Short mmCIF file of C-alpha atoms in Angstrom, two decimals:
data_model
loop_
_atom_site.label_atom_id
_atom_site.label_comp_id
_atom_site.label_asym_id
_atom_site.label_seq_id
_atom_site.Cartn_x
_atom_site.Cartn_y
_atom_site.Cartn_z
CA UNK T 1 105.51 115.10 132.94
CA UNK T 2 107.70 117.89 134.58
CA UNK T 3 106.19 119.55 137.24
CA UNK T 4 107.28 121.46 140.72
CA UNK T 5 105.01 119.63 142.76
CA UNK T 6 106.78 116.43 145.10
CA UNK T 7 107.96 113.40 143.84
CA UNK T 8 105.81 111.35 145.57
CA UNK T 9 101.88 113.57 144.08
CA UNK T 10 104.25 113.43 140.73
CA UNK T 11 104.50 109.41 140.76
CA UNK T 12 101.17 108.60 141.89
CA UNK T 13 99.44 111.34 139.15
CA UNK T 14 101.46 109.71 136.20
CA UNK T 15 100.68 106.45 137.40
CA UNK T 16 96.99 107.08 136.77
CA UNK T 17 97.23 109.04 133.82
CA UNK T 18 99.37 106.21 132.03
CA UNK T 19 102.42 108.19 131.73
CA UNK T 20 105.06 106.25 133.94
CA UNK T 21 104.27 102.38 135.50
CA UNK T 22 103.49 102.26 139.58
CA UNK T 23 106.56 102.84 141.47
CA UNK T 24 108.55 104.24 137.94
CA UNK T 25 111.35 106.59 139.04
CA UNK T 26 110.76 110.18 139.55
CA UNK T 27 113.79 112.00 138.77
CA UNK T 28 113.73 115.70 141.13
CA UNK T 29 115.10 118.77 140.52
CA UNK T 30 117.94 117.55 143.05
CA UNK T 31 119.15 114.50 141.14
CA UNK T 32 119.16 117.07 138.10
CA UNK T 33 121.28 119.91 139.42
CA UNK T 34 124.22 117.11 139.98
CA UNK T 35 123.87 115.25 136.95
CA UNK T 36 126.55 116.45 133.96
CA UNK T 37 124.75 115.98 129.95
CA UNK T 38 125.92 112.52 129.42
CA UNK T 39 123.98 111.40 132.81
CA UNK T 40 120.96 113.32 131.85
CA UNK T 41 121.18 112.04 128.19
CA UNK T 42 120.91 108.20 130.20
CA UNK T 43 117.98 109.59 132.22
CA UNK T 44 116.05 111.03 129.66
CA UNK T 45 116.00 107.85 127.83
CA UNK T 46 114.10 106.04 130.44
CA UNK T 47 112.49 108.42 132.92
CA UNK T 48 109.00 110.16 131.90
CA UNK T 49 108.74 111.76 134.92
CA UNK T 50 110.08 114.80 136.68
CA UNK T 51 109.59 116.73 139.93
CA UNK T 52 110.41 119.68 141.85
CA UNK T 53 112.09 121.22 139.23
CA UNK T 54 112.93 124.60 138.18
CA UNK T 55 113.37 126.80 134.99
CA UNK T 56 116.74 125.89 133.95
CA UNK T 57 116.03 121.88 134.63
CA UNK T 58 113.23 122.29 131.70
CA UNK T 59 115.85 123.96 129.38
CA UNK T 60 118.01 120.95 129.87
CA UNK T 61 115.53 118.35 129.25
CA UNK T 62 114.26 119.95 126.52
CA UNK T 63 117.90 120.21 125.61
CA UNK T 64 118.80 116.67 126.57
CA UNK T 65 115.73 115.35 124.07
CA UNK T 66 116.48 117.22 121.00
CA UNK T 67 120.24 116.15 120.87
CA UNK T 68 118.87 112.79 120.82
CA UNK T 69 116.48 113.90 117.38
CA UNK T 70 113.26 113.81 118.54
CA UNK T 71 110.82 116.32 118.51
CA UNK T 72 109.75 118.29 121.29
CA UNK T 73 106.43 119.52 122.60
CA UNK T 74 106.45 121.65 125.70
CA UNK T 75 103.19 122.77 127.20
CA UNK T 76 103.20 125.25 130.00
CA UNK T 77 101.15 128.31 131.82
CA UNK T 78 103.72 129.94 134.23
CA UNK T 79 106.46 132.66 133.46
CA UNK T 80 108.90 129.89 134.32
CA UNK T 81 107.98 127.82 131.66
CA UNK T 82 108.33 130.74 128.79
CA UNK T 83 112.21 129.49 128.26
CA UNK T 84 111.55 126.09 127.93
CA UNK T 85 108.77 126.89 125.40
CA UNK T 86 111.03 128.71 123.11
CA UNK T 87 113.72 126.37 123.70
CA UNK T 88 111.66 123.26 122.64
CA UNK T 89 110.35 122.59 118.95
CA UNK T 90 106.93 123.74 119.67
CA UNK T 91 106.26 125.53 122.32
CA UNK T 92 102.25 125.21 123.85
CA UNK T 93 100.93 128.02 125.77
CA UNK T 94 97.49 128.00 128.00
CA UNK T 95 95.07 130.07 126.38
CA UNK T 96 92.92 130.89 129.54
CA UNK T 97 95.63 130.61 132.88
CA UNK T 98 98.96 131.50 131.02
CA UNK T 99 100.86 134.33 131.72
CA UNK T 100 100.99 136.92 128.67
CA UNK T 101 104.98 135.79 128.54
CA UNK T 102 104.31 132.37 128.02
CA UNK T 103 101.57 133.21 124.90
CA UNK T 104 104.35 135.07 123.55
CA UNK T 105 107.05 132.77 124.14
CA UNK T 106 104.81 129.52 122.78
CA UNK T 107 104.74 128.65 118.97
CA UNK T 108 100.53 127.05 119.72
CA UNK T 109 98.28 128.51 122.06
CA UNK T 110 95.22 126.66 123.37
CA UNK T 111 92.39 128.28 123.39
CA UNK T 112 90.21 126.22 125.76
CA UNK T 113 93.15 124.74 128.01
CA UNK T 114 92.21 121.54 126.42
CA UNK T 115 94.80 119.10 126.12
CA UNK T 116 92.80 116.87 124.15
CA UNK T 117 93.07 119.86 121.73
CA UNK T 118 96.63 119.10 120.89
CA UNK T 119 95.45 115.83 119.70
CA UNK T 120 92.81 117.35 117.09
CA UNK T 121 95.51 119.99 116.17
CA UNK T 122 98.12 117.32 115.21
CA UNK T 123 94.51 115.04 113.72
CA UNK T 124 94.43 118.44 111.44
CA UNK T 125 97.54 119.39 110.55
CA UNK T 126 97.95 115.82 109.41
CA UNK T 127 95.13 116.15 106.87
CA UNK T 128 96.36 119.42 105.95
CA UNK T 129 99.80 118.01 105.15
CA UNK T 130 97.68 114.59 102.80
CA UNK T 131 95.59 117.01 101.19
CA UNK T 132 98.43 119.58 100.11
CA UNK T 133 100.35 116.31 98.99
CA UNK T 134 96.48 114.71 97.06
CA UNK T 135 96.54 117.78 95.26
CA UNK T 136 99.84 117.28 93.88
CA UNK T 137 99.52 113.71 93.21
CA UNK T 138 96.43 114.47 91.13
CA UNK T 139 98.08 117.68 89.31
CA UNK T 140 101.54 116.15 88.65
CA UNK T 141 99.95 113.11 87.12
CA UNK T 142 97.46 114.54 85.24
CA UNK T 143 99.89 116.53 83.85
CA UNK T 144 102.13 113.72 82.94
CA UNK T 145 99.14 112.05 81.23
CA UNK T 146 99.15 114.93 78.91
CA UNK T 147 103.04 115.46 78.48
CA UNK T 148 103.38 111.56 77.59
CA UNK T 149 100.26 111.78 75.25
CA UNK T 150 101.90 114.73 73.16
CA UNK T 151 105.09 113.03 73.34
CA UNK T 152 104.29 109.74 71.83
CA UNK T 153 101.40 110.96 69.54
CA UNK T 154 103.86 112.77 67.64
CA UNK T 155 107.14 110.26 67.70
CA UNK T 156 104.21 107.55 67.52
CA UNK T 157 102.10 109.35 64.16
CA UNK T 158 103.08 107.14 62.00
CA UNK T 159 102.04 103.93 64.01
CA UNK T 160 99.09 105.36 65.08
CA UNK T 161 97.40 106.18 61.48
CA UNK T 162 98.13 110.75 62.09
CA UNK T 163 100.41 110.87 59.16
CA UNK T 164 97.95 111.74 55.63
CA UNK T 165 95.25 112.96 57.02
CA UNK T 166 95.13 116.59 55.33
CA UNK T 167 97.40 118.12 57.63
CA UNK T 168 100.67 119.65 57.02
CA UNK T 169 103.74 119.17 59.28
CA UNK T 170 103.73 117.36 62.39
CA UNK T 171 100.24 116.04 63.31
CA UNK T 172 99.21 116.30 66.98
CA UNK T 173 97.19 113.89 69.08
CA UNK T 174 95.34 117.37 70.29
CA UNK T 175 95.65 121.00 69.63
CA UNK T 176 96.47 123.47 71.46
CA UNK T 177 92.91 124.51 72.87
CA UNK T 178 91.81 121.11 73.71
CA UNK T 179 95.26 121.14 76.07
CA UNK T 180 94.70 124.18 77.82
CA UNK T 181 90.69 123.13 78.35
CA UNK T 182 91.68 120.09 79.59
CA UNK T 183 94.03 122.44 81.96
CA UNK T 184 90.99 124.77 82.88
CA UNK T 185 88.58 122.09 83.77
CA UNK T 186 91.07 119.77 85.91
CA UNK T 187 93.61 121.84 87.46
CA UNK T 188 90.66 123.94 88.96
CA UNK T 189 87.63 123.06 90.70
CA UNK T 190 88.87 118.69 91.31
CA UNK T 191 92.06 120.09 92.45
CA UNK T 192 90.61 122.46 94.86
CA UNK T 193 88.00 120.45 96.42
CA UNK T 194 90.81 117.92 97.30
CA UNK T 195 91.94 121.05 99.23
CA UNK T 196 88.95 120.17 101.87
CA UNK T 197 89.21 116.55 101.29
CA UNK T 198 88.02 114.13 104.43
CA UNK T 199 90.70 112.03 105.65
CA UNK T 200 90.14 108.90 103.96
CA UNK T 201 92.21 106.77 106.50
CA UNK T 202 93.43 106.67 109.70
CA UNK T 203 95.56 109.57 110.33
CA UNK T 204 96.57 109.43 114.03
CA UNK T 205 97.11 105.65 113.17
CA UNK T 206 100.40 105.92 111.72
CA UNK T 207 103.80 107.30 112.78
CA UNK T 208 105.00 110.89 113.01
CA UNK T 209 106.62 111.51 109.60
CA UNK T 210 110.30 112.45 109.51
CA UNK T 211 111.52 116.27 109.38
CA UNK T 212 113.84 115.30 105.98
CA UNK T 213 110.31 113.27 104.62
CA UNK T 214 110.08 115.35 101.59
CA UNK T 215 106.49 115.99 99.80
CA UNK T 216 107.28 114.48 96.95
CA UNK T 217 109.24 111.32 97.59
CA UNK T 218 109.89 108.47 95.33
CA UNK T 219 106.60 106.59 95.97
CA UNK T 220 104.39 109.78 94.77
CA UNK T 221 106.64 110.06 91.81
CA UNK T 222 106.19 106.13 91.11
CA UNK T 223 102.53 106.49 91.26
CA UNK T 224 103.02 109.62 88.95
CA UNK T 225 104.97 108.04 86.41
CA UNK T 226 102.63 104.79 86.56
CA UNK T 227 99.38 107.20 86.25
CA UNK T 228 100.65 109.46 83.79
CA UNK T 229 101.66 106.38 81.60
CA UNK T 230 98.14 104.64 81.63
CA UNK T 231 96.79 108.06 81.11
CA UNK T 232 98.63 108.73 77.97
CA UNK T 233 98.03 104.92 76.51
CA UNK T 234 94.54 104.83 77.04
CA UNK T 235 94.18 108.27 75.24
CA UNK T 236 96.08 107.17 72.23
CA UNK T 237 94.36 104.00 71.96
CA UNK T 238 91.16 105.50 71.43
CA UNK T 239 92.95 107.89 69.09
CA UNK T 240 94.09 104.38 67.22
CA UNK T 241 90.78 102.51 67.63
CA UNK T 242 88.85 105.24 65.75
CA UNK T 243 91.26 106.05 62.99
CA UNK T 244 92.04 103.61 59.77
CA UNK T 245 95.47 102.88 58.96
CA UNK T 246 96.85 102.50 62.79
CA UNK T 247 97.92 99.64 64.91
CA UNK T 248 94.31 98.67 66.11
CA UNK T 249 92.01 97.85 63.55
CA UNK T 250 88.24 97.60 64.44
CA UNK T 251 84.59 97.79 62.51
CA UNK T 252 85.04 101.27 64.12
CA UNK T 253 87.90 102.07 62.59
CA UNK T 254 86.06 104.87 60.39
CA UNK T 255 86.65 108.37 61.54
CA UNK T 256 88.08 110.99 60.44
CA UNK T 257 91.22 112.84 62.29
CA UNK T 258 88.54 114.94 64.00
CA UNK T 259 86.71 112.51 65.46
CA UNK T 260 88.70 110.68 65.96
CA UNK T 261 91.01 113.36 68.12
CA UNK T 262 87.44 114.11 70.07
CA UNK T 263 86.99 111.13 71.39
CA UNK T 264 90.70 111.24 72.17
CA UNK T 265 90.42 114.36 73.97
CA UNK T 266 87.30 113.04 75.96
CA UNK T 267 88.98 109.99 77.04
CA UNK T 268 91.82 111.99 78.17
CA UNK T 269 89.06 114.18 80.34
CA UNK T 270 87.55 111.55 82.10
CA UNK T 271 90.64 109.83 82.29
CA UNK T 272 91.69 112.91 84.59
CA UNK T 273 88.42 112.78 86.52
CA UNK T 274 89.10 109.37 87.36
CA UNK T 275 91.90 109.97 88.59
CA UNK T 276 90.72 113.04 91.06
CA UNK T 277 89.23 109.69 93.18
CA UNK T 278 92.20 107.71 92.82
CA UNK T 279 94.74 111.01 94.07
CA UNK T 280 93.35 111.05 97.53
CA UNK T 281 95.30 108.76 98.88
CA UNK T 282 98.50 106.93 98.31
CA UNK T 283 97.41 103.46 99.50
CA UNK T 284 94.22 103.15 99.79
CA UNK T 285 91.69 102.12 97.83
CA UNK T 286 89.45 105.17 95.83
CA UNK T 287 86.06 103.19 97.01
CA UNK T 288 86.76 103.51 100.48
CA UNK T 289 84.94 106.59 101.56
CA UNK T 290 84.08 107.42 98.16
CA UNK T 291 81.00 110.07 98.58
CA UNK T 292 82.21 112.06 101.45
CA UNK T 293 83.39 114.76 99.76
CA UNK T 294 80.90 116.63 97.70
CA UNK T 295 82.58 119.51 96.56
CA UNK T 296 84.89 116.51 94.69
CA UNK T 297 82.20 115.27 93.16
CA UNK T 298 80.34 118.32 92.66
CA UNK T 299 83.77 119.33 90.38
CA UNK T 300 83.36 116.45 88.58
CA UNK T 301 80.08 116.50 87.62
CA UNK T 302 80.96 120.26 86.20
CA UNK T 303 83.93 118.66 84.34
CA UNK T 304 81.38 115.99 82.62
CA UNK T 305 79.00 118.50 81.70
CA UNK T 306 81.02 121.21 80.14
CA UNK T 307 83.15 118.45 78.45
CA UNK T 308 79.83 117.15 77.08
CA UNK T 309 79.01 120.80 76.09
CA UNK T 310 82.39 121.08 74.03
CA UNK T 311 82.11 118.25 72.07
CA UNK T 312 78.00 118.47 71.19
CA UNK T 313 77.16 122.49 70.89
CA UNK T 314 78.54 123.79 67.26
CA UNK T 315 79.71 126.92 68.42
CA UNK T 316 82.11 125.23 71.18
CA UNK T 317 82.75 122.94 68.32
CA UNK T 318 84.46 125.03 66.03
CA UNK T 319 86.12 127.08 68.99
CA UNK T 320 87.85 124.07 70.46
CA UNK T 321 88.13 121.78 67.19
CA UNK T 322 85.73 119.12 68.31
CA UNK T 323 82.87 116.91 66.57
CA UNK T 324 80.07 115.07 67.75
CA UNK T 325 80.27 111.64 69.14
CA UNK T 326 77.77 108.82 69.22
CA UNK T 327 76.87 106.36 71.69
CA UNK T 328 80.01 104.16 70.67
CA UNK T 329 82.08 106.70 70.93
CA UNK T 330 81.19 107.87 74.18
CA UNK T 331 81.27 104.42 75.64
CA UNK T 332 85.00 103.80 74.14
CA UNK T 333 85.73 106.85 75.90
CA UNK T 334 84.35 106.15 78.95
CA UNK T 335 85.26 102.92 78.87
CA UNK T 336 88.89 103.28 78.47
CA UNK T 337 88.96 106.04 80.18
CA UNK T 338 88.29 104.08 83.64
CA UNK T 339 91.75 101.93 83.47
CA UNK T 340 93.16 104.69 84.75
CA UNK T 341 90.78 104.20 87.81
CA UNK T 342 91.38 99.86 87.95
CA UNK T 343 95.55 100.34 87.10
CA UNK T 344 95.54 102.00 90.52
CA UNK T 345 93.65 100.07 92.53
CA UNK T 346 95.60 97.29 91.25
CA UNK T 347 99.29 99.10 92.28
CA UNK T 348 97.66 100.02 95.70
CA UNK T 349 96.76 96.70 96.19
CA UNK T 350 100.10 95.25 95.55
CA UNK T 351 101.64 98.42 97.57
CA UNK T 352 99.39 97.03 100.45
CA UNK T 353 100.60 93.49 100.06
CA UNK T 354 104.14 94.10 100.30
CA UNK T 355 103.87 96.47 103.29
CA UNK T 356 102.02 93.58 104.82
CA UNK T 357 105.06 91.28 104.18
CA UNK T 358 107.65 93.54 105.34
CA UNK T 359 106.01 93.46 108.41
#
């Protein structure tokens, strides 16, 4: 608290408000003026309260905090506070009683003169930072699903029963317009709904990040990498479970390579789609919360019916290379399909347990 008003109506308004303990020091303008930086760095360290103070005693707090690192707030409504708004890191203005200097100096104003509105601003901009980083998670690692299922299908063809099955050259896990379809039904509507995702845990709970926190750090890649693994497995061992002369032999080991490839290609869908519920949040788990978005699952639901559509209406059959699928087949997908969903929850789960142990 920094305010003009006497030391003593400073204490005593802290006091009840939480800010400083009964009988904490007050440090006043006075005490300021003859202090040099390294005295006011000591002071700022331990005193939360300050009185009878003018202008150029809020530039040096403000000062006196941010050599220190930490981020600084400054609220205000008076022309005197307009330098020590745009002197601190963000600078919050009075909406209603500010001066027109101090809107203009501030970096927030508040509308309503609410300061319980700084608390749902931060409450917001904290779910706007998640969401911008859920939509990533989801793309990047869909995407590596795909890369890695390319990838292997071809170095892997020979392992996997591709090679002499009427095709000449290199034979790929999935064309060309099953990839980009995949592309047009995942990386638009689940993507974007994450965009106006709930929070899904408790965002005021935790820490302020740090400024040098990047948006993609190693944990988000981890999870990526992990994702985009299990993605790419699963898809290939459906690919293997319905071809002959692969590494998995089954009674269902009967199709041929476009079949086969369909039910590839739909495992790799809902692979993706399972994954839009696992993206929203790093840690925890995709059951908590699960229904509260429904433009999520409304996107999903699309994604199931036009993938449906591709694979079982002849004229999107011969557009996007596809065949029909049984009830086996569709339950294989599906099936495999959801590890992607349980190889999550399991890393959360252990992500959970060793942040529990470290502290």
């Amino acid at each position: 608290m920094i305010t003009g008003d006497h030391p003593a109506t400073a204490g005593r308004i802290a006091a009840d408000l939480g800010i400083t303990e009964r009988g904490g020091r007050v440090l006043s303008g006075r005490e300021l003026s003859v202090m040099d930086d390294a005295a006011l760095a000591d002071a700022v360290r331990d005193v939360n309260v300050y009185a009878r103070v003018a202008p150029e005693h809020k530039m040096r707090i403000v000062g006196a905090l941010k050599a220190q690192g930490h981020t600084v707030a400054m609220t205000g409504d008076g022309v005197n506070d307009a330098p020590a708004l745009r002197a601190a890191d963000i600078g919050v203005a009075m909406g209603i009683t500010g001066t027109q200097v101090t809107k203009e100096a501030a970096t927030m104003v508040l509308a309503d003169d609410n300061f319980a509105t700084i608390v749902a601003a931060v409450a917001e901009g904290r779910r706007i930072f998640d969401n911008i980083k859920k939509f990533l998670r989801y793309l990047l690692s869909s995407n590596m699903g795909e890369v890695l299922t390319v990838f292997f299908g071809v170095v892997l063809a020979g392992v996997l029963g591709l090679s002499g099955h009427g095709e000449s050259g290199v034979v790929l896990p999935l064309v060309a317009t099953q990839i980009l379809w995949i592309n047009l039904i995942t990386d638009s509507g689940p993507a974007l709904a994450m965009g106006v995702d709930p929070s899904v845990e408790d965002v005021m709970g935790r820490p302020p990040r740090q400024p040098t926190e990047r948006v993609i750090d190693g944990a988000m890649w981890r999870g990526v990498i992990i994702i985009g693994a299990v993605m790419a497995a699963v898809t290939l061992a459906t690919l293997d479970i319905f071809l002959p002369g692969g590494l998995i032999e089954t009674s269902l080991s009967t199709d041929d390579l476009t079949t086969a490839r369909t039910a590839a290609f739909t495992t790799l869908v809902f692979a993706q789609l399972f994954n839009t519920v696992n993206s929203r949040s790093e840690t925890v788990s995709a059951f908590r919360h699960l229904l509260v978005n429904k433009w999520l699952w409304g996107a999903i639901a699309l994604g199931v019916v036009l993938q449906v559509a591709v694979v079982e209406v002849p004229l999107l059959q011969a557009a996007f290379s596809t065949a029909s699928l049984d009830a086996a087949h569709w339950a294989v997908s599906l099936g495999m399909a959801s590890f992607v969903l349980w190889a999550d929850e399991l890393r959360k789960l252990i992500t959970r347990a060793l942040a529990r142990k470290r502290a």
